Short mmCIF file of C-alpha atoms in Angstrom, two decimals:
data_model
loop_
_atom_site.label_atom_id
_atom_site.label_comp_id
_atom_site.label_asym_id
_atom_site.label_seq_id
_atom_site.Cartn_x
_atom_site.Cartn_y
_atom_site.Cartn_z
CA UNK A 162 -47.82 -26.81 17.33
CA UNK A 163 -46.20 -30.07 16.45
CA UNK A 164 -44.70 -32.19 18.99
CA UNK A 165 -43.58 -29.70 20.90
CA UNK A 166 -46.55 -30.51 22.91
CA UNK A 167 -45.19 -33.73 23.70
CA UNK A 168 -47.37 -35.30 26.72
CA UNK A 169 -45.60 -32.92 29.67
CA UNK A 170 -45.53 -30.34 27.77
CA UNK A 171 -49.90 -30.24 27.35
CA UNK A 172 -50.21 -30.88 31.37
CA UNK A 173 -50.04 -27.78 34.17
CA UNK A 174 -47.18 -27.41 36.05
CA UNK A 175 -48.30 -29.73 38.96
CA UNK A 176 -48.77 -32.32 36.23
CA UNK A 177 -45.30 -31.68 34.98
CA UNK A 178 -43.58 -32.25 38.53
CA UNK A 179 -45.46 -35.67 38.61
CA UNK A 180 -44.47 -36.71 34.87
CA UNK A 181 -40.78 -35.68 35.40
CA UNK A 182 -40.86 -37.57 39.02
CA UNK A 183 -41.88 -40.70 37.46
CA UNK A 184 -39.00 -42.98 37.84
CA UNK A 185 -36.86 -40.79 39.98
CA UNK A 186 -36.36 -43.85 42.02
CA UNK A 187 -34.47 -45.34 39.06
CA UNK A 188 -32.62 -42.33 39.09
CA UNK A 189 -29.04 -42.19 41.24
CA UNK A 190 -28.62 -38.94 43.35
CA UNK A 191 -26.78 -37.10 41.00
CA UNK A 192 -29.19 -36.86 38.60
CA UNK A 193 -31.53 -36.24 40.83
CA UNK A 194 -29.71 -33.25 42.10
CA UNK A 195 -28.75 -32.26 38.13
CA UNK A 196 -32.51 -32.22 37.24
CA UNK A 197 -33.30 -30.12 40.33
CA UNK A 198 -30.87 -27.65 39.48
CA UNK A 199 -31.71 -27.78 35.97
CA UNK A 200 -35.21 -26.26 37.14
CA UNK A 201 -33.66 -23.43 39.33
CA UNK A 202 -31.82 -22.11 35.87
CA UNK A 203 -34.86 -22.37 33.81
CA UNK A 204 -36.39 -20.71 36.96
CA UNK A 205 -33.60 -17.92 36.44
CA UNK A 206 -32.43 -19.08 40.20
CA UNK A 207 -29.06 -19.70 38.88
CA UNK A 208 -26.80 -17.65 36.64
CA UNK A 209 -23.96 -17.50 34.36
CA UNK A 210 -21.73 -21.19 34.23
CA UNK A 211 -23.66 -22.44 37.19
CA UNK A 212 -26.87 -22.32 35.37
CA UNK A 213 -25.26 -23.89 32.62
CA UNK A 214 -23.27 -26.77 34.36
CA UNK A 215 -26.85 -28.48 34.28
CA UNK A 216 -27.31 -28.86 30.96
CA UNK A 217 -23.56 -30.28 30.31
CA UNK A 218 -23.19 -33.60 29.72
CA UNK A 219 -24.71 -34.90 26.34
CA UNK A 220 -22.68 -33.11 24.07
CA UNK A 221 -19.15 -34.09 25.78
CA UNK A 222 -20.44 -38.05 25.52
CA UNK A 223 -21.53 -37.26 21.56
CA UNK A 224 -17.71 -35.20 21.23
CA UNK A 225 -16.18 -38.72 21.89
CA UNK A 226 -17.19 -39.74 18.81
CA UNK A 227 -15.22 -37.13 17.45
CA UNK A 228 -12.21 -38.06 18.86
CA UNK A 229 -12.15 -41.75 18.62
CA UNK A 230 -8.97 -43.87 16.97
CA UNK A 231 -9.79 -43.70 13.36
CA UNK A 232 -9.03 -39.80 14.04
CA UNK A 233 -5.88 -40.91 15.77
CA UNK A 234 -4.54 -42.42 12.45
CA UNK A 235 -5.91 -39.90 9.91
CA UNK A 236 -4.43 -36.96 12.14
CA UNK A 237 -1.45 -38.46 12.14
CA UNK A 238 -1.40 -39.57 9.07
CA UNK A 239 -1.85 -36.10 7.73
CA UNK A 240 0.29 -33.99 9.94
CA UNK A 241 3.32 -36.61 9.21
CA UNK A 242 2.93 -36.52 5.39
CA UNK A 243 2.14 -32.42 5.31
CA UNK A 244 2.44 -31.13 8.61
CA UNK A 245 0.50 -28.17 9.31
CA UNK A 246 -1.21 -27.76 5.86
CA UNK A 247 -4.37 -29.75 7.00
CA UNK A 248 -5.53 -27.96 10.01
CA UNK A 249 -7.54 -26.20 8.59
CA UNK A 250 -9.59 -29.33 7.22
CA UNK A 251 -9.81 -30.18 10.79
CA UNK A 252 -11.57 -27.01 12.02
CA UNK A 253 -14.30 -27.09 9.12
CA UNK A 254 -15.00 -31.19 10.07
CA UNK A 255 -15.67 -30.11 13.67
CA UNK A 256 -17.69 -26.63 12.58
CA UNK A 257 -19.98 -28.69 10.59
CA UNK A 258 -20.64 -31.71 13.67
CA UNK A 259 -21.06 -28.72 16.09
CA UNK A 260 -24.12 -27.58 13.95
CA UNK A 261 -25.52 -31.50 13.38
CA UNK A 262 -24.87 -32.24 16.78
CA UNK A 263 -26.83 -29.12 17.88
CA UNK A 264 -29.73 -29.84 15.85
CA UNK A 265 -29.59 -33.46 16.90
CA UNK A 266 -29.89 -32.43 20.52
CA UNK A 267 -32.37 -30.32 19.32
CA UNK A 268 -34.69 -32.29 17.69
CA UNK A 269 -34.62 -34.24 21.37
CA UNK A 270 -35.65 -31.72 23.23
CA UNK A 271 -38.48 -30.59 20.94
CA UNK A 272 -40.22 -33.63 20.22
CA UNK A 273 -39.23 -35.68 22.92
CA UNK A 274 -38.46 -38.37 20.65
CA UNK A 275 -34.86 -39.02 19.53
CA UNK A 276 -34.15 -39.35 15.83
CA UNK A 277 -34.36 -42.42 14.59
CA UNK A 278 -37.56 -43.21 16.58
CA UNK A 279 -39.48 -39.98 14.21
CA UNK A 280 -37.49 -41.70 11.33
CA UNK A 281 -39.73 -44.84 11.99
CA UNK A 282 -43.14 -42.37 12.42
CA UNK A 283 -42.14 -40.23 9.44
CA UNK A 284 -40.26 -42.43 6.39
CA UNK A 285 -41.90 -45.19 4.57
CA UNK A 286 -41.08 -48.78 5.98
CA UNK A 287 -39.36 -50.16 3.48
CA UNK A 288 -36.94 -47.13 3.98
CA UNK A 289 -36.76 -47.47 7.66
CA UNK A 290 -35.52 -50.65 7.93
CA UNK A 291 -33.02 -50.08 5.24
CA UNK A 292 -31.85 -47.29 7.47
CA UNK A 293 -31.88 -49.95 10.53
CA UNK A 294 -29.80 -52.45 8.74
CA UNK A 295 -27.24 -49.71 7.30
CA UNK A 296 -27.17 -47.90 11.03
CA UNK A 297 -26.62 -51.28 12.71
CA UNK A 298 -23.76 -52.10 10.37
CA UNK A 299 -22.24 -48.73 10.53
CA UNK A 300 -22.49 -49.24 14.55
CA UNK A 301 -20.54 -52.23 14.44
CA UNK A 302 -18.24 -50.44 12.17
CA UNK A 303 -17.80 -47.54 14.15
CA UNK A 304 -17.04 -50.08 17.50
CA UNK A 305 -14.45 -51.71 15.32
CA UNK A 306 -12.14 -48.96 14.95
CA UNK A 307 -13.09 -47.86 18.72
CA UNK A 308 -12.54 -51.46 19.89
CA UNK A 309 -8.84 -52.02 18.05
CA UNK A 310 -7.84 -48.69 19.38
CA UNK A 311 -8.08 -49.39 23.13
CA UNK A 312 -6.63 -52.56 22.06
CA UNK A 313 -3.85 -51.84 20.03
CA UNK A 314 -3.34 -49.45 23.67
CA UNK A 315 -3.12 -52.16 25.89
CA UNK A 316 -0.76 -53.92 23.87
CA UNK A 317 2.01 -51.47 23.62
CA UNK A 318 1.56 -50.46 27.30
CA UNK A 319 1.33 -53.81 28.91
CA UNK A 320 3.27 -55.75 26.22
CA UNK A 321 0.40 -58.16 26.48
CA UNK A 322 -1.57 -60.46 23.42
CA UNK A 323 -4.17 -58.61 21.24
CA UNK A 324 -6.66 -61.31 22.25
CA UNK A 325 -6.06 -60.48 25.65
CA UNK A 326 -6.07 -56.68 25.49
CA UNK A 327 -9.67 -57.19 23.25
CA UNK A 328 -10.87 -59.36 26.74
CA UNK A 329 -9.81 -56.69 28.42
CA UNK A 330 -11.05 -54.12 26.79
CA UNK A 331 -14.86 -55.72 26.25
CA UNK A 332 -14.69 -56.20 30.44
CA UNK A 333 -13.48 -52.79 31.22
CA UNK A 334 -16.50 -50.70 28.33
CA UNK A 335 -19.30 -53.21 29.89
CA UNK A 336 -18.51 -51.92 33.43
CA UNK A 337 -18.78 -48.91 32.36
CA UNK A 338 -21.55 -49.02 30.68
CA UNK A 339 -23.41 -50.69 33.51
CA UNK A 340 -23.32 -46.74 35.32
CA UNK A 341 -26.19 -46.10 33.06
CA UNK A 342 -28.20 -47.71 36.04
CA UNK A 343 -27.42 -45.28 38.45
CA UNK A 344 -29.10 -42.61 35.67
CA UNK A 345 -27.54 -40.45 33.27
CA UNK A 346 -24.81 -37.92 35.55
CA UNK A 347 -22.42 -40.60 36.91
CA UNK A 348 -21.63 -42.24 32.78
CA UNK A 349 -21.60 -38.44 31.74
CA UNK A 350 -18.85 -37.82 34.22
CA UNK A 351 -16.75 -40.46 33.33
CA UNK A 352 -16.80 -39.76 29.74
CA UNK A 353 -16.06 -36.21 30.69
CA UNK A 354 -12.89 -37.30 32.60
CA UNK A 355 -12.14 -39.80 30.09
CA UNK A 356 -12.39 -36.44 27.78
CA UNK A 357 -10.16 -34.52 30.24
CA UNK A 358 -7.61 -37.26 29.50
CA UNK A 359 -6.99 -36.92 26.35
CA UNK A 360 -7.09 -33.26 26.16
CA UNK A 361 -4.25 -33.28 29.00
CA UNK A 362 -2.36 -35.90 26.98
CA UNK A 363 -2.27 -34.04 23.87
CA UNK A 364 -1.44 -30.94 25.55
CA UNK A 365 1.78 -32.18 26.94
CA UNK A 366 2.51 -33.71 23.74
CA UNK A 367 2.37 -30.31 22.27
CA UNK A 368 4.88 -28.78 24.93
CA UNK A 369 7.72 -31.60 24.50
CA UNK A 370 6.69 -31.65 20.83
CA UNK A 371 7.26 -27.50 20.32
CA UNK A 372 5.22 -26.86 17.16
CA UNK A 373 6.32 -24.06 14.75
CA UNK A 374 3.22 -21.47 15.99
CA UNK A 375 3.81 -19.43 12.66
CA UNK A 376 2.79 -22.72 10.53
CA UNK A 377 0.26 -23.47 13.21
CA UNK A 378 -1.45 -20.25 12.48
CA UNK A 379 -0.79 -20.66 8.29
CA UNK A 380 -2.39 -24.03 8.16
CA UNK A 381 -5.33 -22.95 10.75
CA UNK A 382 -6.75 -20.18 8.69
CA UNK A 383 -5.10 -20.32 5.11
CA UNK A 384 -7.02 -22.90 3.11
CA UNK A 385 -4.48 -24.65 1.17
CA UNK A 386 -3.68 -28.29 -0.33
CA UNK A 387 -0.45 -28.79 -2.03
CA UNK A 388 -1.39 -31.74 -4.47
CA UNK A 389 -4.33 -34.80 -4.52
CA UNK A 390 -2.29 -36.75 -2.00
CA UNK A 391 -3.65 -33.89 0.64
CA UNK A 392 -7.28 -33.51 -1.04
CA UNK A 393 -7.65 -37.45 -0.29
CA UNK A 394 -6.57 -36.99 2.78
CA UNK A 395 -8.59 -34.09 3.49
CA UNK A 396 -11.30 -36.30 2.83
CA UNK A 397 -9.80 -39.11 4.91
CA UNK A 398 -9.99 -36.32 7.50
CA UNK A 399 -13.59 -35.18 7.22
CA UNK A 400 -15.06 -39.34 7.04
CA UNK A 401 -13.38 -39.89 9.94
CA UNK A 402 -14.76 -36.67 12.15
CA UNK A 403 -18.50 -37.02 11.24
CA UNK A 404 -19.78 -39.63 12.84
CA UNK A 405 -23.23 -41.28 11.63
CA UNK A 406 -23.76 -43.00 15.19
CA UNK A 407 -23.07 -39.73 17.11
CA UNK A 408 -25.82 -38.01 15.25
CA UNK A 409 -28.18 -40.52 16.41
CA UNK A 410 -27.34 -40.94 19.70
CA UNK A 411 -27.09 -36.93 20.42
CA UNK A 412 -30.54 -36.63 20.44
CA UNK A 413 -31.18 -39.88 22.44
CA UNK A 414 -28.73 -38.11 25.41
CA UNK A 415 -31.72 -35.25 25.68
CA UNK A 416 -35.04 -36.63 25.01
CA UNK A 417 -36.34 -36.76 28.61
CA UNK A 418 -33.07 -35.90 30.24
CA UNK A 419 -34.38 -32.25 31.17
CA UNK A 420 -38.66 -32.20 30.46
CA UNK A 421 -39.47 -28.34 29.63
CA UNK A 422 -42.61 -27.55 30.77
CA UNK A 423 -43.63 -24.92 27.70
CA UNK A 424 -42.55 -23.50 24.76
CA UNK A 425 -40.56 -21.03 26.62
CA UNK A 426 -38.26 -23.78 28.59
CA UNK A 427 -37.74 -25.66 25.56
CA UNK A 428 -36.28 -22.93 24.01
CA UNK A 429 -34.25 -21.83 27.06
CA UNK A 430 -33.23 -26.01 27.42
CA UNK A 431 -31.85 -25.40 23.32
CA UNK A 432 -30.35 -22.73 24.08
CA UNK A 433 -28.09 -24.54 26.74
CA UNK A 434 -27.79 -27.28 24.55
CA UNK A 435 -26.52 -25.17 21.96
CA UNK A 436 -24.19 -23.63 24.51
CA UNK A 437 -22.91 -27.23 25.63
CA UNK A 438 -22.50 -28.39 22.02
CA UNK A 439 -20.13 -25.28 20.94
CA UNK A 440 -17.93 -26.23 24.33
CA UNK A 441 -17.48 -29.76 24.35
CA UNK A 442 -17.14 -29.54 19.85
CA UNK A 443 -14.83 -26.95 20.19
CA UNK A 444 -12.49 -29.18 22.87
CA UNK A 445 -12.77 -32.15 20.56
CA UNK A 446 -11.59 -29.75 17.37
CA UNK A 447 -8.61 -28.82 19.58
CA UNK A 448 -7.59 -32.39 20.21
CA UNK A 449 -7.95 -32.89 16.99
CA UNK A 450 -5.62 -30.39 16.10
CA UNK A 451 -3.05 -31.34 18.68
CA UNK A 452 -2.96 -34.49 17.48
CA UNK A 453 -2.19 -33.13 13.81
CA UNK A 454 -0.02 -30.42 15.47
CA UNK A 455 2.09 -32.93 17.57
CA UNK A 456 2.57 -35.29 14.31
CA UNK A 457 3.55 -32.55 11.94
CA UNK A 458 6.00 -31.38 14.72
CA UNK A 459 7.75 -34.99 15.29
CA UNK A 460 7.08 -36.54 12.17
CA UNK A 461 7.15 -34.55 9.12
CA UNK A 462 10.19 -33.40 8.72
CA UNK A 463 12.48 -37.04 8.24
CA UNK A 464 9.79 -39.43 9.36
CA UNK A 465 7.00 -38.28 6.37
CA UNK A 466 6.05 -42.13 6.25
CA UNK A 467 4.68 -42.42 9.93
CA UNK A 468 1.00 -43.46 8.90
CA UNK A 469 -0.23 -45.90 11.60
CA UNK A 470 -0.89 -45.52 15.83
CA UNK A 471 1.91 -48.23 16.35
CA UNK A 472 4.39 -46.58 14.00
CA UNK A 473 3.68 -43.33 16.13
CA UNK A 474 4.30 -44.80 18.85
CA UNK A 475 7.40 -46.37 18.20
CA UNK A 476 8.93 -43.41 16.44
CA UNK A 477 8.08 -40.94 19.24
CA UNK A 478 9.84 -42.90 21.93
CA UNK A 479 13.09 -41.93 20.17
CA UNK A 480 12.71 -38.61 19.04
CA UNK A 481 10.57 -37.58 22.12
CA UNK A 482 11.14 -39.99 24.63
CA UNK A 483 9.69 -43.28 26.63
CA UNK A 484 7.45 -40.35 28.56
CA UNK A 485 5.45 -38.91 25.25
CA UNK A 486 5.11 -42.33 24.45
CA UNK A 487 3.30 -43.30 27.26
CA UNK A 488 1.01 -40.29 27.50
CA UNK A 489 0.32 -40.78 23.71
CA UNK A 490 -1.17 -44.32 24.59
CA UNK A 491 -2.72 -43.05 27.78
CA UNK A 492 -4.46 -40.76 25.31
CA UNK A 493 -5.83 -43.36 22.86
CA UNK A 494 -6.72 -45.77 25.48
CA UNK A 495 -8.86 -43.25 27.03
CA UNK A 496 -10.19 -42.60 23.42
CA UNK A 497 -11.00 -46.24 22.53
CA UNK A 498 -12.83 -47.23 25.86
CA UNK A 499 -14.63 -44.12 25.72
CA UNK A 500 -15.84 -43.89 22.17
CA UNK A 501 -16.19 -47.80 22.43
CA UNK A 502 -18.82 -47.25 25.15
CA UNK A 503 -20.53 -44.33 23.36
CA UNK A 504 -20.86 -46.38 20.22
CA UNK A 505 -22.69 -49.22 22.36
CA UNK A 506 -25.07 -47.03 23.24
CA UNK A 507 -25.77 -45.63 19.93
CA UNK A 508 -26.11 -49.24 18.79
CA UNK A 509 -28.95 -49.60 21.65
CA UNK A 510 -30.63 -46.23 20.50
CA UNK A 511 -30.41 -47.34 16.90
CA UNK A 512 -32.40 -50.47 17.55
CA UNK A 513 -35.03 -49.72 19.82
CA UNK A 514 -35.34 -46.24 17.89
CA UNK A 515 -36.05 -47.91 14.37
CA UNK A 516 -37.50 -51.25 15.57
CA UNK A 517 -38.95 -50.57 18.78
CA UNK A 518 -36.99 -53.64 20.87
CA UNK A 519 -33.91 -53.33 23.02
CA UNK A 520 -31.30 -56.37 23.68
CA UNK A 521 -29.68 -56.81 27.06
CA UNK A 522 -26.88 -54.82 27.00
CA UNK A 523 -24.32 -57.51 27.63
CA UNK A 524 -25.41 -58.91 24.72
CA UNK A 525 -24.74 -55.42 22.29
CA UNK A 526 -21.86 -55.76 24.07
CA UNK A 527 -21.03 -59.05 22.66
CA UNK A 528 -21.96 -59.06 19.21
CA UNK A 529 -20.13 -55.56 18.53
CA UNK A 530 -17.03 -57.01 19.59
CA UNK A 531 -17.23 -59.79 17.01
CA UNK A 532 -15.72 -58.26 14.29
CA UNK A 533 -13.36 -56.63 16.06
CA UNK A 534 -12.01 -59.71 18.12
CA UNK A 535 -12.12 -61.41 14.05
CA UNK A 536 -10.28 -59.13 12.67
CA UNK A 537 -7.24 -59.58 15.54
CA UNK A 538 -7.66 -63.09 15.59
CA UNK A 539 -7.11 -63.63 11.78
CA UNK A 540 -4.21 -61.52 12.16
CA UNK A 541 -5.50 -58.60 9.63
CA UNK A 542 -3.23 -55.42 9.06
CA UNK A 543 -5.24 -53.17 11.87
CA UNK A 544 -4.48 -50.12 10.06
CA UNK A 545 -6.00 -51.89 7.27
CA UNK A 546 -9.39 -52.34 9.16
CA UNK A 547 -9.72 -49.23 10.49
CA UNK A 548 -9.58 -47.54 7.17
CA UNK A 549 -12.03 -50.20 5.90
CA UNK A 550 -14.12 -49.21 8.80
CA UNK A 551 -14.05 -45.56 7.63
CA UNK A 552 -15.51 -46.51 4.54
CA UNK A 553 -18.84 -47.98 6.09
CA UNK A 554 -19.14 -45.25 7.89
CA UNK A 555 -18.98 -42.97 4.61
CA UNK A 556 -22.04 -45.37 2.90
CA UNK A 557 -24.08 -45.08 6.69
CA UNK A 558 -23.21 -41.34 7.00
CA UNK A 559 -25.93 -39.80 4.19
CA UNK A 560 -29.22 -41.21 6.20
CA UNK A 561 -28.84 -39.44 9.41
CA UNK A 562 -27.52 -36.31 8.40
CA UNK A 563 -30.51 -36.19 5.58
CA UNK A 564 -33.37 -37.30 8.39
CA UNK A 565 -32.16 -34.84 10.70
CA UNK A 566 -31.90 -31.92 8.24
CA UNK A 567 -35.56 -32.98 6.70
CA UNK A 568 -37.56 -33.49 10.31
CA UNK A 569 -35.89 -30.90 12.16
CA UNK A 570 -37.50 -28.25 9.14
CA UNK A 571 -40.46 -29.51 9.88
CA UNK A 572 -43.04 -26.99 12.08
CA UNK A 573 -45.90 -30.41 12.24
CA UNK A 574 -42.32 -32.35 14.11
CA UNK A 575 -40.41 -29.55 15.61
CA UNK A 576 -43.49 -26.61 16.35
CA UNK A 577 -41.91 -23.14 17.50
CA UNK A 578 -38.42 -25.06 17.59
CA UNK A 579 -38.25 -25.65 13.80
CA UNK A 580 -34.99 -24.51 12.51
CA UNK A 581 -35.21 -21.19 10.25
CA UNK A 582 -34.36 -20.62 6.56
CA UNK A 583 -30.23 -19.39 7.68
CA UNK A 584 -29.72 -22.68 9.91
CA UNK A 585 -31.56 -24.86 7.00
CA UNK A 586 -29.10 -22.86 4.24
CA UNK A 587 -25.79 -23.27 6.18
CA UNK A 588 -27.30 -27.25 7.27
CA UNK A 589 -27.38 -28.14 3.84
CA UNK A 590 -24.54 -26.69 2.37
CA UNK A 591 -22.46 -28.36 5.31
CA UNK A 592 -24.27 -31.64 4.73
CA UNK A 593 -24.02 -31.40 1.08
CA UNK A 594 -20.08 -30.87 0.66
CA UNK A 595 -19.40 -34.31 3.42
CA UNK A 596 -21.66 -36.03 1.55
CA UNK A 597 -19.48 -35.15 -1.91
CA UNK A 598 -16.73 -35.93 0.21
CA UNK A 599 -17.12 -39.21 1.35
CA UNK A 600 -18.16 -40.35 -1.86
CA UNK A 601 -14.73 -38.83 -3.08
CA UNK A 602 -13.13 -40.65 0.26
CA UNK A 603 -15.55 -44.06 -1.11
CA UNK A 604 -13.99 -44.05 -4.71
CA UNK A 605 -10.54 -43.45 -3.18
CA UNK A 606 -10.46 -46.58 -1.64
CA UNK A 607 -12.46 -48.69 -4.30
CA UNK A 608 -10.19 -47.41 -7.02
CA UNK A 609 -7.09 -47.61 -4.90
#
């Protein structure tokens, strides 16, 4: 039966009630109230959305990752230089993280365990801690391009230093990250908000930015790429969406956040997750788009060059005006604290997951800032670094995404919840063609 029969799951339902209520009290009233109404839907007490507005949260805090700033400069990037010719790329890239970050969240709610603590029961040693190191590089990696994002934001909209917008920025992700002590709903609002933010943004950047809906629809479904300029970017496209750290941290976000009680729950509990996951995916896909949308709109026809957040920036308050300026920072500051925050907390799962110790958290705060507050102290082409920081997420990307596919097969890990021959088929391929991707994306950038 695997570990599907995870401690609560082998006790009677009066056992259950006393396992989940340990540490309620650590738990802020919101939670509280989410776990009590996750019972009544499981219960069948509450129906349609409102028995699925319990469940919602996880999957919107993994999405940031999926709309961070390293997919503000490859969207760009791509709709300036081809304009609508890539969007399909973008739709397959967030089609394959819906289906990892389902099976992430799946694997959570299965085993109880997230994934890189059954990579430390389940891999040989050696092999773990290679995984550690790579995952806590890739981490810092990932908070680099998060970090110069918000950054970079704070310095066009305030006009201030990029020292002081990093200070800034390290003060304002540490508050919020400090919410995590009032449990899991009040951080998982926030992000959502932070999520609503962007979405807004990019949605009035499509109305003043009035897209040709004919080559909206061509590029959507119409695979095409016109020469290897747009297959490299393609693939610039795809390393930037899947996100190594998200994949981790998914299944951290459901672990014990909802305890089902039997096999039946845990499948209802997957079944919300997967609902959740298709939601708060298929939002990030569409700011992905509208950020490709908006910059094939503006840019591509006379400003084809635009291939960096300030250069956006700076050309749109012309063409657009000071107004779709401002909401296009609005939109990636809300992107870099957010994603900034999420990737702290991967970096915290990551650790005590593989090596079984946790730092405080002012601390991971710290030392993923270091490279970041380097790289704008020394003065380095930011552009520059986040491509750079694209790469180390292409090396890091291959170990979660071949854990997760391996354990989450597995009946002895995942009992009843194992994921059939179709999912494993349609897992695989996914996995298999980002993996040849980024190593395509990988010899790009060595050879260029």
């Amino acid at each position: 039966m695997g570990y599907i029969l995870w401690p609560v799951l082998q006790s009677g339902p009066e056992e259950r009630d006393v396992s989940q209520a340990q540490g309620v009290g650590e738990l802020g009233h919101a939670s509280r109230r989410v776990r009590l109404q996750a019972q009544e839907s499981l219960a069948g007490r509450r129906r349609g959305l409102a028995a699925l507005l319990p469940f919602m949260g996880p999957a919107f805090i993994a999405s940031v990752a999926y709309m961070d700033p390293g997919n503000f400069a490859t969207n760009i990037q791509g709709g300036a230089e081809f304009g609508y010719e890539l969007l399909w790329v973008v739709i397959f890239a967030n089609a394959a993280a819906m289906l990892f970050q389902a099976l992430s969240a799946r694997v959570g709610i299965a085993t109880g365990r997230n994934l890189a603590e059954l990579s430390r029961q389940h891999f040989p040693r050696p092999l773990v801690l290679g995984m550690w190191v790579g995952s806590e590089i890739a981490a810092m990696a990932t908070d680099l391009a998060e970090f110069l994002g918000a950054t970079i934001a704070i310095n066009l909209l305030l006009g201030l230093p990029m020292l002081a917008g990093a200070a800034i920025t390290g003060i304002a992700t540490y508050a919020m990250l400090l919410l995590e002590r009032r449990g899991f709903r009040p951080l998982e609002a926030l992000i959502t908000a932070l999520v609503g933010v962007m979405a807004l943004s990019y949605l009035i950047e499509i109305v003043l930015a009035r897209p040709d809906w004919a080559g909206v629809a061509r590029g959507s479904f119409v695979p095409h790429l016109s020469n290897s300029d747009a297959l490299l970017l393609a693939v610039g496209i795809v390393g930037a969406t899947v996100m190594p750290h998200a994949i981790y941290l998914h299944s951290s976000l459901t672990q014990h956040r909802i305890v089902p009680g039997n096999r039946d729950e845990a499948r209802r509990i997957v079944g919300f997750s997967n609902a959740e996951a298709v939601i708060a995916l298929t939002l990030a896909g569409l700011v992905n788009m509208a950020m490709l949308i908006m910059a094939a709109a503006v840019f591509h026809h006379g400003h084809s060059e635009v291939a960096s957040i300030e250069t956006a920036y700076h050309t749109l308050t012309p063409l657009l005006g000071a107004g779709a300026a401002w909401v296009f920072l609005l939109s990636l500051l809300a992107s870099g604290l957010s994603s900034s925050v999420v990737g702290t907390m991967a970096g915290q799962v990551i650790m005590q997951g593989f090596v079984g110790f946790r730092i405080p958290l002012w601390l991971r705060r710290l030392v993923t800032m270091v490279p970041s507050v380097a790289v704008i102290g020394a003065g380095v082409n930011t552009t520059y670094a986040l491509v750079l920081s694209q790469v180390i997420l292409s090396l890091a990307l291959p170990f979660p995404i071949v854990a997760l596919l391996l354990l989450a097969a597995r009946r002895d890990v995942m009992g009843g919840l194992a994921i059939g021959r179709t999912t494993r088929l349609l897992a695989w391929g996914a996995g298999c063609l980002i993996l040849a991707l980024n190593l395509v994306l990988l010899w790009q950038t060595v050879a260029g």
